[in-house]
PDB file of C-alpha atoms in Angstrom:
ATOM      1  CA  GLN A1003       0.050   0.044   0.054  1.00  0.00           C
ATOM      2  CA  GLN A1004       1.235   3.313  -0.991  1.00  0.00           C
ATOM      3  CA  LYS A1005       2.592   5.598   1.704  1.00  0.00           C
ATOM      4  CA  VAL A1006       3.227   9.393   1.639  1.00  0.00           C
ATOM      5  CA  GLN A1007       5.603  11.286   3.593  1.00  0.00           C
ATOM      6  CA  GLN A1008       5.622  14.863   3.807  1.00  0.00           C
ATOM      7  CA  SER A1009       8.276  17.348   5.044  1.00  0.00           C
ATOM      8  CA  PRO A1010       8.576  19.556   6.721  1.00  0.00           C
ATOM      9  CA  GLU A1011       5.811  19.157   9.233  1.00  0.00           C
ATOM     10  CA  SER A1012       5.456  23.091   9.605  1.00  0.00           C
ATOM     11  CA  LEU A1013       7.047  26.124   7.691  1.00  0.00           C
ATOM     12  CA  THR A1014       7.026  29.806   8.424  1.00  0.00           C
ATOM     13  CA  VAL A1015       8.056  32.068   5.613  1.00  0.00           C
ATOM     14  CA  SER A1016       8.026  35.716   5.035  1.00  0.00           C
ATOM     15  CA  GLU A1017       5.665  37.333   2.655  1.00  0.00           C
ATOM     16  CA  GLY A1018       7.367  37.376  -0.721  1.00  0.00           C
ATOM     17  CA  ALA A1019       9.948  34.649   0.063  1.00  0.00           C
ATOM     18  CA  MET A1020       9.831  31.310  -1.760  1.00  0.00           C
ATOM     19  CA  ALA A1021       8.248  28.455   0.143  1.00  0.00           C
ATOM     20  CA  SER A1022       9.267  24.803  -0.739  1.00  0.00           C
ATOM     21  CA  LEU A1023       7.546  21.704   0.392  1.00  0.00           C
ATOM     22  CA  ASN A1024       8.659  18.241  -0.292  1.00  0.00           C
ATOM     23  CA  CYS A1025       6.830  14.731  -0.607  1.00  0.00           C
ATOM     24  CA  THR A1026       8.029  10.966  -0.975  1.00  0.00           C
ATOM     25  CA  PHE A1027       6.233   8.226  -1.914  1.00  0.00           C
ATOM     26  CA  SER A1028       6.794   4.386  -1.406  1.00  0.00           C
ATOM     27  CA  ASP A1029       5.850   3.372  -4.897  1.00  0.00           C
ATOM     28  CA  GLY A1030       6.414   5.718  -8.125  1.00  0.00           C
ATOM     29  CA  THR A1031       4.114   3.958 -10.269  1.00  0.00           C
ATOM     30  CA  SER A1032       1.091   5.965  -9.566  1.00  0.00           C
ATOM     31  CA  ASP A1033      -1.025   7.695 -12.260  1.00  0.00           C
ATOM     32  CA  ASN A1034      -0.327  11.048 -10.980  1.00  0.00           C
ATOM     33  CA  PHE A1035       0.612  13.110  -8.134  1.00  0.00           C
ATOM     34  CA  ARG A1036      -1.059  16.151  -6.633  1.00  0.00           C
ATOM     35  CA  TRP A1037      -0.939  19.092  -4.295  1.00  0.00           C
ATOM     36  CA  TYR A1038      -3.998  20.338  -2.397  1.00  0.00           C
ATOM     37  CA  ARG A1039      -4.438  23.227   0.089  1.00  0.00           C
ATOM     38  CA  GLN A1040      -6.643  23.122   3.144  1.00  0.00           C
ATOM     39  CA  HIS A1041      -7.480  26.276   4.970  1.00  0.00           C
ATOM     40  CA  SER A1042      -8.733  25.880   8.372  1.00  0.00           C
ATOM     41  CA  GLY A1043     -12.290  24.677   8.557  1.00  0.00           C
ATOM     42  CA  LYS A1044     -12.562  24.449   4.884  1.00  0.00           C
ATOM     43  CA  GLY A1045     -12.541  21.743   2.099  1.00  0.00           C
ATOM     44  CA  LEU A1046      -9.644  20.875  -0.021  1.00  0.00           C
ATOM     45  CA  GLU A1047      -8.556  22.953  -2.979  1.00  0.00           C
ATOM     46  CA  MET A1048      -6.330  21.354  -5.657  1.00  0.00           C
ATOM     47  CA  LEU A1049      -3.239  23.429  -6.543  1.00  0.00           C
ATOM     48  CA  VAL A1050      -1.462  21.310  -9.054  1.00  0.00           C
ATOM     49  CA  SER A1051      -1.614  17.835 -10.746  1.00  0.00           C
ATOM     50  CA  ILE A1052       1.462  16.321 -12.220  1.00  0.00           C
ATOM     51  CA  PHE A1053       1.744  13.267 -14.528  1.00  0.00           C
ATOM     52  CA  SER A1054       5.338  13.164 -15.926  1.00  0.00           C
ATOM     53  CA  ASP A1055       8.838  13.836 -14.645  1.00  0.00           C
ATOM     54  CA  GLY A1056       9.821  17.612 -14.588  1.00  0.00           C
ATOM     55  CA  GLU A1057       7.976  20.677 -13.666  1.00  0.00           C
ATOM     56  CA  LYS A1058       4.099  21.792 -13.829  1.00  0.00           C
ATOM     57  CA  GLU A1059       3.254  25.350 -13.093  1.00  0.00           C
ATOM     58  CA  GLU A1060      -0.013  26.643 -11.950  1.00  0.00           C
ATOM     59  CA  GLY A1061       0.134  30.359 -11.308  1.00  0.00           C
ATOM     60  CA  ARG A1062       2.385  30.904  -8.168  1.00  0.00           C
ATOM     61  CA  PHE A1063       2.460  27.094  -7.486  1.00  0.00           C
ATOM     62  CA  THR A1064       5.188  24.853  -9.233  1.00  0.00           C
ATOM     63  CA  ALA A1065       5.418  21.032  -8.679  1.00  0.00           C
ATOM     64  CA  HIS A1066       8.607  18.979  -9.521  1.00  0.00           C
ATOM     65  CA  LEU A1067       8.022  15.336  -9.952  1.00  0.00           C
ATOM     66  CA  ASN A1068      11.037  12.710 -10.125  1.00  0.00           C
ATOM     67  CA  ARG A1069       9.638   9.408 -10.260  1.00  0.00           C
ATOM     68  CA  ALA A1070      13.050   7.615  -9.864  1.00  0.00           C
ATOM     69  CA  SER A1071      13.663   9.260  -6.541  1.00  0.00           C
ATOM     70  CA  LEU A1072      10.024   8.995  -5.522  1.00  0.00           C
ATOM     71  CA  HIS A1073       9.917  12.697  -4.711  1.00  0.00           C
ATOM     72  CA  VAL A1074       7.530  15.561  -5.738  1.00  0.00           C
ATOM     73  CA  SER A1075       8.125  19.151  -4.351  1.00  0.00           C
ATOM     74  CA  LEU A1076       5.956  22.118  -4.345  1.00  0.00           C
ATOM     75  CA  HIS A1077       7.343  25.667  -4.642  1.00  0.00           C
ATOM     76  CA  ILE A1078       5.124  28.741  -3.767  1.00  0.00           C
ATOM     77  CA  ARG A1079       6.537  31.798  -5.454  1.00  0.00           C
ATOM     78  CA  GLU A1080       5.776  35.061  -3.724  1.00  0.00           C
ATOM     79  CA  PRO A1081       3.609  33.700  -0.885  1.00  0.00           C
ATOM     80  CA  GLN A1082       1.032  35.945   0.751  1.00  0.00           C
ATOM     81  CA  PRO A1083      -0.442  35.777   4.298  1.00  0.00           C
ATOM     82  CA  SER A1084      -3.727  34.197   2.559  1.00  0.00           C
ATOM     83  CA  ASP A1085      -1.487  31.228   1.618  1.00  0.00           C
ATOM     84  CA  SER A1086      -1.329  30.258   5.244  1.00  0.00           C
ATOM     85  CA  ALA A1087      -2.946  26.708   5.333  1.00  0.00           C
ATOM     86  CA  VAL A1088      -2.106  23.115   5.487  1.00  0.00           C
ATOM     87  CA  TYR A1089      -0.578  21.612   2.082  1.00  0.00           C
ATOM     88  CA  LEU A1090      -1.266  17.943   1.308  1.00  0.00           C
ATOM     89  CA  CYS A1091       0.322  15.887  -1.255  1.00  0.00           C
ATOM     90  CA  ALA A1092      -1.484  12.983  -2.726  1.00  0.00           C
ATOM     91  CA  ASP A1093      -0.936  10.181  -5.293  1.00  0.00           C
ATOM     92  CA  TYR A1094      -3.626   9.052  -7.342  1.00  0.00           C
ATOM     93  CA  ALA A1095      -3.749   5.504  -8.228  1.00  0.00           C
ATOM     94  CA  GLY A1096      -6.333   2.611  -8.458  1.00  0.00           C
ATOM     95  CA  ASN A1097      -9.148   5.519  -8.584  1.00  0.00           C
ATOM     96  CA  LYS A1098      -8.282   6.734  -5.296  1.00  0.00           C
ATOM     97  CA  LEU A1099      -6.003   9.346  -3.542  1.00  0.00           C
ATOM     98  CA  THR A1100      -3.555   8.457  -0.870  1.00  0.00           C
ATOM     99  CA  PHE A1101      -2.650  11.646   1.292  1.00  0.00           C
ATOM    100  CA  GLY A1102       0.224  12.746   3.285  1.00  0.00           C
ATOM    101  CA  ILE A1103      -0.415  14.038   6.627  1.00  0.00           C
ATOM    102  CA  GLY A1104       0.606  17.687   5.452  1.00  0.00           C
ATOM    103  CA  THR A1105       2.860  20.553   5.962  1.00  0.00           C
ATOM    104  CA  ARG A1106       1.408  23.554   7.765  1.00  0.00           C
ATOM    105  CA  VAL A1107       2.523  26.898   6.158  1.00  0.00           C
ATOM    106  CA  LEU A1108       2.417  30.082   8.020  1.00  0.00           C
ATOM    107  CA  VAL A1109       3.063  33.037   5.869  1.00  0.00           C
ATOM    108  CA  ARG A1110       4.102  36.267   8.014  1.00  0.00           C
ATOM    109  CA  PRO A1111       3.381  39.808   6.694  1.00  0.00           C
TER     110      PRO A1111
ATOM    111  CA  ASP B  63     -21.320  29.453  -3.237  1.00  0.00           C
ATOM    112  CA  PRO B  64     -20.140  25.912  -2.170  1.00  0.00           C
ATOM    113  CA  LYS B  65     -21.207  23.493  -4.914  1.00  0.00           C
ATOM    114  CA  ILE B  66     -20.835  20.303  -2.565  1.00  0.00           C
ATOM    115  CA  ILE B  67     -22.991  20.840   0.507  1.00  0.00           C
ATOM    116  CA  GLN B  68     -22.330  18.658   3.586  1.00  0.00           C
ATOM    117  CA  LYS B  69     -24.653  18.781   6.672  1.00  0.00           C
ATOM    118  CA  PRO B  70     -24.252  19.065   9.460  1.00  0.00           C
ATOM    119  CA  LYS B  71     -20.945  20.944   9.782  1.00  0.00           C
ATOM    120  CA  TYR B  72     -20.528  19.700  13.513  1.00  0.00           C
ATOM    121  CA  LEU B  73     -22.085  17.021  15.284  1.00  0.00           C
ATOM    122  CA  VAL B  74     -21.717  15.339  18.686  1.00  0.00           C
ATOM    123  CA  ALA B  75     -23.004  11.800  19.306  1.00  0.00           C
ATOM    124  CA  VAL B  76     -22.657   9.494  22.127  1.00  0.00           C
ATOM    125  CA  THR B  77     -21.206   5.889  21.883  1.00  0.00           C
ATOM    126  CA  GLY B  78     -23.435   3.345  20.557  1.00  0.00           C
ATOM    127  CA  SER B  79     -25.792   5.914  18.670  1.00  0.00           C
ATOM    128  CA  GLU B  80     -26.299   6.174  14.882  1.00  0.00           C
ATOM    129  CA  LYS B  81     -25.818   9.212  12.705  1.00  0.00           C
ATOM    130  CA  ILE B  82     -26.172  10.134   9.166  1.00  0.00           C
ATOM    131  CA  LEU B  83     -23.808  12.640   7.395  1.00  0.00           C
ATOM    132  CA  ILE B  84     -25.517  14.356   4.308  1.00  0.00           C
ATOM    133  CA  CYS B  85     -23.689  15.114   0.965  1.00  0.00           C
ATOM    134  CA  GLU B  86     -25.198  16.900  -1.980  1.00  0.00           C
ATOM    135  CA  GLN B  87     -23.207  18.110  -5.118  1.00  0.00           C
ATOM    136  CA  TYR B  88     -24.501  20.566  -7.665  1.00  0.00           C
ATOM    137  CA  LEU B  89     -21.589  20.108 -10.152  1.00  0.00           C
ATOM    138  CA  GLY B  90     -23.449  17.563 -12.262  1.00  0.00           C
ATOM    139  CA  HIS B  91     -20.561  14.930 -11.418  1.00  0.00           C
ATOM    140  CA  ASN B  92     -21.088  11.255 -11.811  1.00  0.00           C
ATOM    141  CA  ALA B  93     -18.825  10.046  -9.362  1.00  0.00           C
ATOM    142  CA  MET B  94     -18.873  10.805  -5.484  1.00  0.00           C
ATOM    143  CA  TYR B  95     -16.596   9.832  -2.643  1.00  0.00           C
ATOM    144  CA  TRP B  96     -16.185   9.731   1.164  1.00  0.00           C
ATOM    145  CA  TYR B  97     -13.028  10.614   2.826  1.00  0.00           C
ATOM    146  CA  ARG B  98     -12.033  10.761   6.572  1.00  0.00           C
ATOM    147  CA  GLN B  99      -9.718  12.757   8.382  1.00  0.00           C
ATOM    148  CA  SER B 100      -8.722  11.683  11.898  1.00  0.00           C
ATOM    149  CA  ALA B 101      -6.690  13.715  14.484  1.00  0.00           C
ATOM    150  CA  LYS B 102      -3.047  13.408  13.548  1.00  0.00           C
ATOM    151  CA  LYS B 103      -3.657  11.096  10.637  1.00  0.00           C
ATOM    152  CA  PRO B 104      -3.608  11.630   6.707  1.00  0.00           C
ATOM    153  CA  LEU B 105      -6.895  12.004   5.063  1.00  0.00           C
ATOM    154  CA  GLU B 106      -8.112   8.442   4.284  1.00  0.00           C
ATOM    155  CA  PHE B 107     -10.251   7.144   1.382  1.00  0.00           C
ATOM    156  CA  MET B 108     -13.410   5.289   2.460  1.00  0.00           C
ATOM    157  CA  PHE B 109     -15.802   4.828  -0.417  1.00  0.00           C
ATOM    158  CA  SER B 110     -16.212   5.669  -4.209  1.00  0.00           C
ATOM    159  CA  TYR B 111     -19.632   5.617  -6.022  1.00  0.00           C
ATOM    160  CA  SER B 112     -20.106   5.991  -9.851  1.00  0.00           C
ATOM    161  CA  TYR B 113     -23.662   6.612 -11.241  1.00  0.00           C
ATOM    162  CA  GLN B 114     -24.948   5.703  -7.930  1.00  0.00           C
ATOM    163  CA  LYS B 115     -23.194   2.336  -7.641  1.00  0.00           C
ATOM    164  CA  LEU B 116     -20.437   1.361  -5.308  1.00  0.00           C
ATOM    165  CA  MET B 117     -17.098   1.116  -7.074  1.00  0.00           C
ATOM    166  CA  ASP B 118     -14.618   0.854  -4.084  1.00  0.00           C
ATOM    167  CA  ASN B 119     -14.845   0.323  -0.395  1.00  0.00           C
ATOM    168  CA  GLN B 120     -11.662   0.582   1.840  1.00  0.00           C
ATOM    169  CA  THR B 121     -13.574   0.728   5.015  1.00  0.00           C
ATOM    170  CA  ALA B 122     -13.244  -2.426   6.954  1.00  0.00           C
ATOM    171  CA  SER B 123     -16.373  -1.899   9.289  1.00  0.00           C
ATOM    172  CA  SER B 124     -19.857  -2.639   7.973  1.00  0.00           C
ATOM    173  CA  ARG B 125     -20.966   0.106  10.509  1.00  0.00           C
ATOM    174  CA  PHE B 126     -20.177   2.606   7.642  1.00  0.00           C
ATOM    175  CA  GLN B 127     -22.962   2.437   5.000  1.00  0.00           C
ATOM    176  CA  PRO B 128     -23.001   5.017   2.049  1.00  0.00           C
ATOM    177  CA  GLN B 129     -26.493   5.547   0.745  1.00  0.00           C
ATOM    178  CA  SER B 130     -27.240   7.205  -2.750  1.00  0.00           C
ATOM    179  CA  SER B 131     -30.846   8.237  -3.045  1.00  0.00           C
ATOM    180  CA  LYS B 132     -30.301  10.525  -5.854  1.00  0.00           C
ATOM    181  CA  LYS B 133     -27.351  10.799  -8.477  1.00  0.00           C
ATOM    182  CA  ASN B 134     -26.152  13.969  -6.703  1.00  0.00           C
ATOM    183  CA  HIS B 135     -26.509  12.674  -3.251  1.00  0.00           C
ATOM    184  CA  LEU B 136     -24.175  10.377  -1.222  1.00  0.00           C
ATOM    185  CA  ASP B 137     -25.004  10.299   2.579  1.00  0.00           C
ATOM    186  CA  LEU B 138     -22.830   8.175   5.000  1.00  0.00           C
ATOM    187  CA  GLN B 139     -24.759   6.490   7.945  1.00  0.00           C
ATOM    188  CA  ILE B 140     -22.656   5.265  10.795  1.00  0.00           C
ATOM    189  CA  THR B 141     -24.191   2.880  13.282  1.00  0.00           C
ATOM    190  CA  ALA B 142     -23.040   1.906  16.870  1.00  0.00           C
ATOM    191  CA  LEU B 143     -20.649   4.855  17.035  1.00  0.00           C
ATOM    192  CA  LYS B 144     -17.387   4.492  18.776  1.00  0.00           C
ATOM    193  CA  PRO B 145     -15.090   7.154  20.010  1.00  0.00           C
ATOM    194  CA  ASP B 146     -12.445   6.214  17.448  1.00  0.00           C
ATOM    195  CA  ASP B 147     -14.950   7.263  14.636  1.00  0.00           C
ATOM    196  CA  SER B 148     -14.301  11.065  15.920  1.00  0.00           C
ATOM    197  CA  ALA B 149     -13.065  12.477  12.540  1.00  0.00           C
ATOM    198  CA  THR B 150     -14.064  15.219  10.020  1.00  0.00           C
ATOM    199  CA  TYR B 151     -15.740  13.393   7.029  1.00  0.00           C
ATOM    200  CA  PHE B 152     -15.171  14.766   3.794  1.00  0.00           C
ATOM    201  CA  CYS B 153     -17.378  14.231   0.686  1.00  0.00           C
ATOM    202  CA  ALA B 154     -16.027  14.842  -2.791  1.00  0.00           C
ATOM    203  CA  SER B 155     -17.142  14.432  -6.408  1.00  0.00           C
ATOM    204  CA  SER B 156     -15.449  14.263  -9.857  1.00  0.00           C
ATOM    205  CA  THR B 157     -16.702  13.894 -13.447  1.00  0.00           C
ATOM    206  CA  GLY B 158     -15.553  10.423 -13.414  1.00  0.00           C
ATOM    207  CA  THR B 159     -13.221   7.894 -11.536  1.00  0.00           C
ATOM    208  CA  THR B 160     -10.347   8.258 -13.924  1.00  0.00           C
ATOM    209  CA  ASN B 161      -6.995   9.697 -13.245  1.00  0.00           C
ATOM    210  CA  THR B 162      -7.765  12.734 -15.045  1.00  0.00           C
ATOM    211  CA  GLY B 163     -10.826  13.803 -13.079  1.00  0.00           C
ATOM    212  CA  GLN B 164     -10.305  16.536 -10.400  1.00  0.00           C
ATOM    213  CA  LEU B 165     -11.869  15.785  -7.102  1.00  0.00           C
ATOM    214  CA  TYR B 166     -13.894  18.812  -5.630  1.00  0.00           C
ATOM    215  CA  PHE B 167     -14.184  18.405  -1.824  1.00  0.00           C
ATOM    216  CA  GLY B 168     -16.846  19.786   0.390  1.00  0.00           C
ATOM    217  CA  GLU B 169     -16.098  21.404   3.676  1.00  0.00           C
ATOM    218  CA  GLY B 170     -16.472  18.585   5.895  1.00  0.00           C
ATOM    219  CA  SER B 171     -18.707  17.224   8.660  1.00  0.00           C
ATOM    220  CA  LYS B 172     -16.777  17.151  12.042  1.00  0.00           C
ATOM    221  CA  LEU B 173     -18.115  14.273  14.328  1.00  0.00           C
ATOM    222  CA  THR B 174     -17.269  14.017  17.853  1.00  0.00           C
ATOM    223  CA  VAL B 175     -18.215  10.700  19.632  1.00  0.00           C
ATOM    224  CA  LEU B 176     -18.320  11.009  23.269  1.00  0.00           C
TER     225      LEU B 176
END
């Protein structure tokens, strides 16, 4: 069964500085990998979905996938206080998502 | 306006009782899901439905029973509640159950079992 590990557990960045989050998987054969964001008390919002090795950009969010190293990262460019949330990575396989436990990001003005 | 409505947002139940979590989606999607988020654990897949038929069930206990009375409804009945059932339950939907389908999530129903 796929296991998803996220790091760091929490991250504090200043507004405008790059934020980088990491995710490793136990099995790289999944169909695709996704990053979600969860504001407190809200549902999940998908940020980026990436299928192939390399980079995928969606606005200020860029995901990098390396299947060989079982690693996907998320970079948040020019983060704003409204980006403060829990960020979840997930892999999609067998028609379901397997999530990591999340990285709590705090963006300070 | 939220396109996936979950009710209630918060509920408290006593051990041994039964509760139903309601989910309605207004996105015209054919596939619906339940996920559970327990304290200090990852969000966990429970069920998937496509065209009102059960596609996948990863919940070991028969105390959890999805109910789909209409195409855009997928309720979750939980019987004989236990404190370990305390969690936030998220409903989601997608156009299909393929890997290209983006899942849209509701805001969750937070259940506390005393």
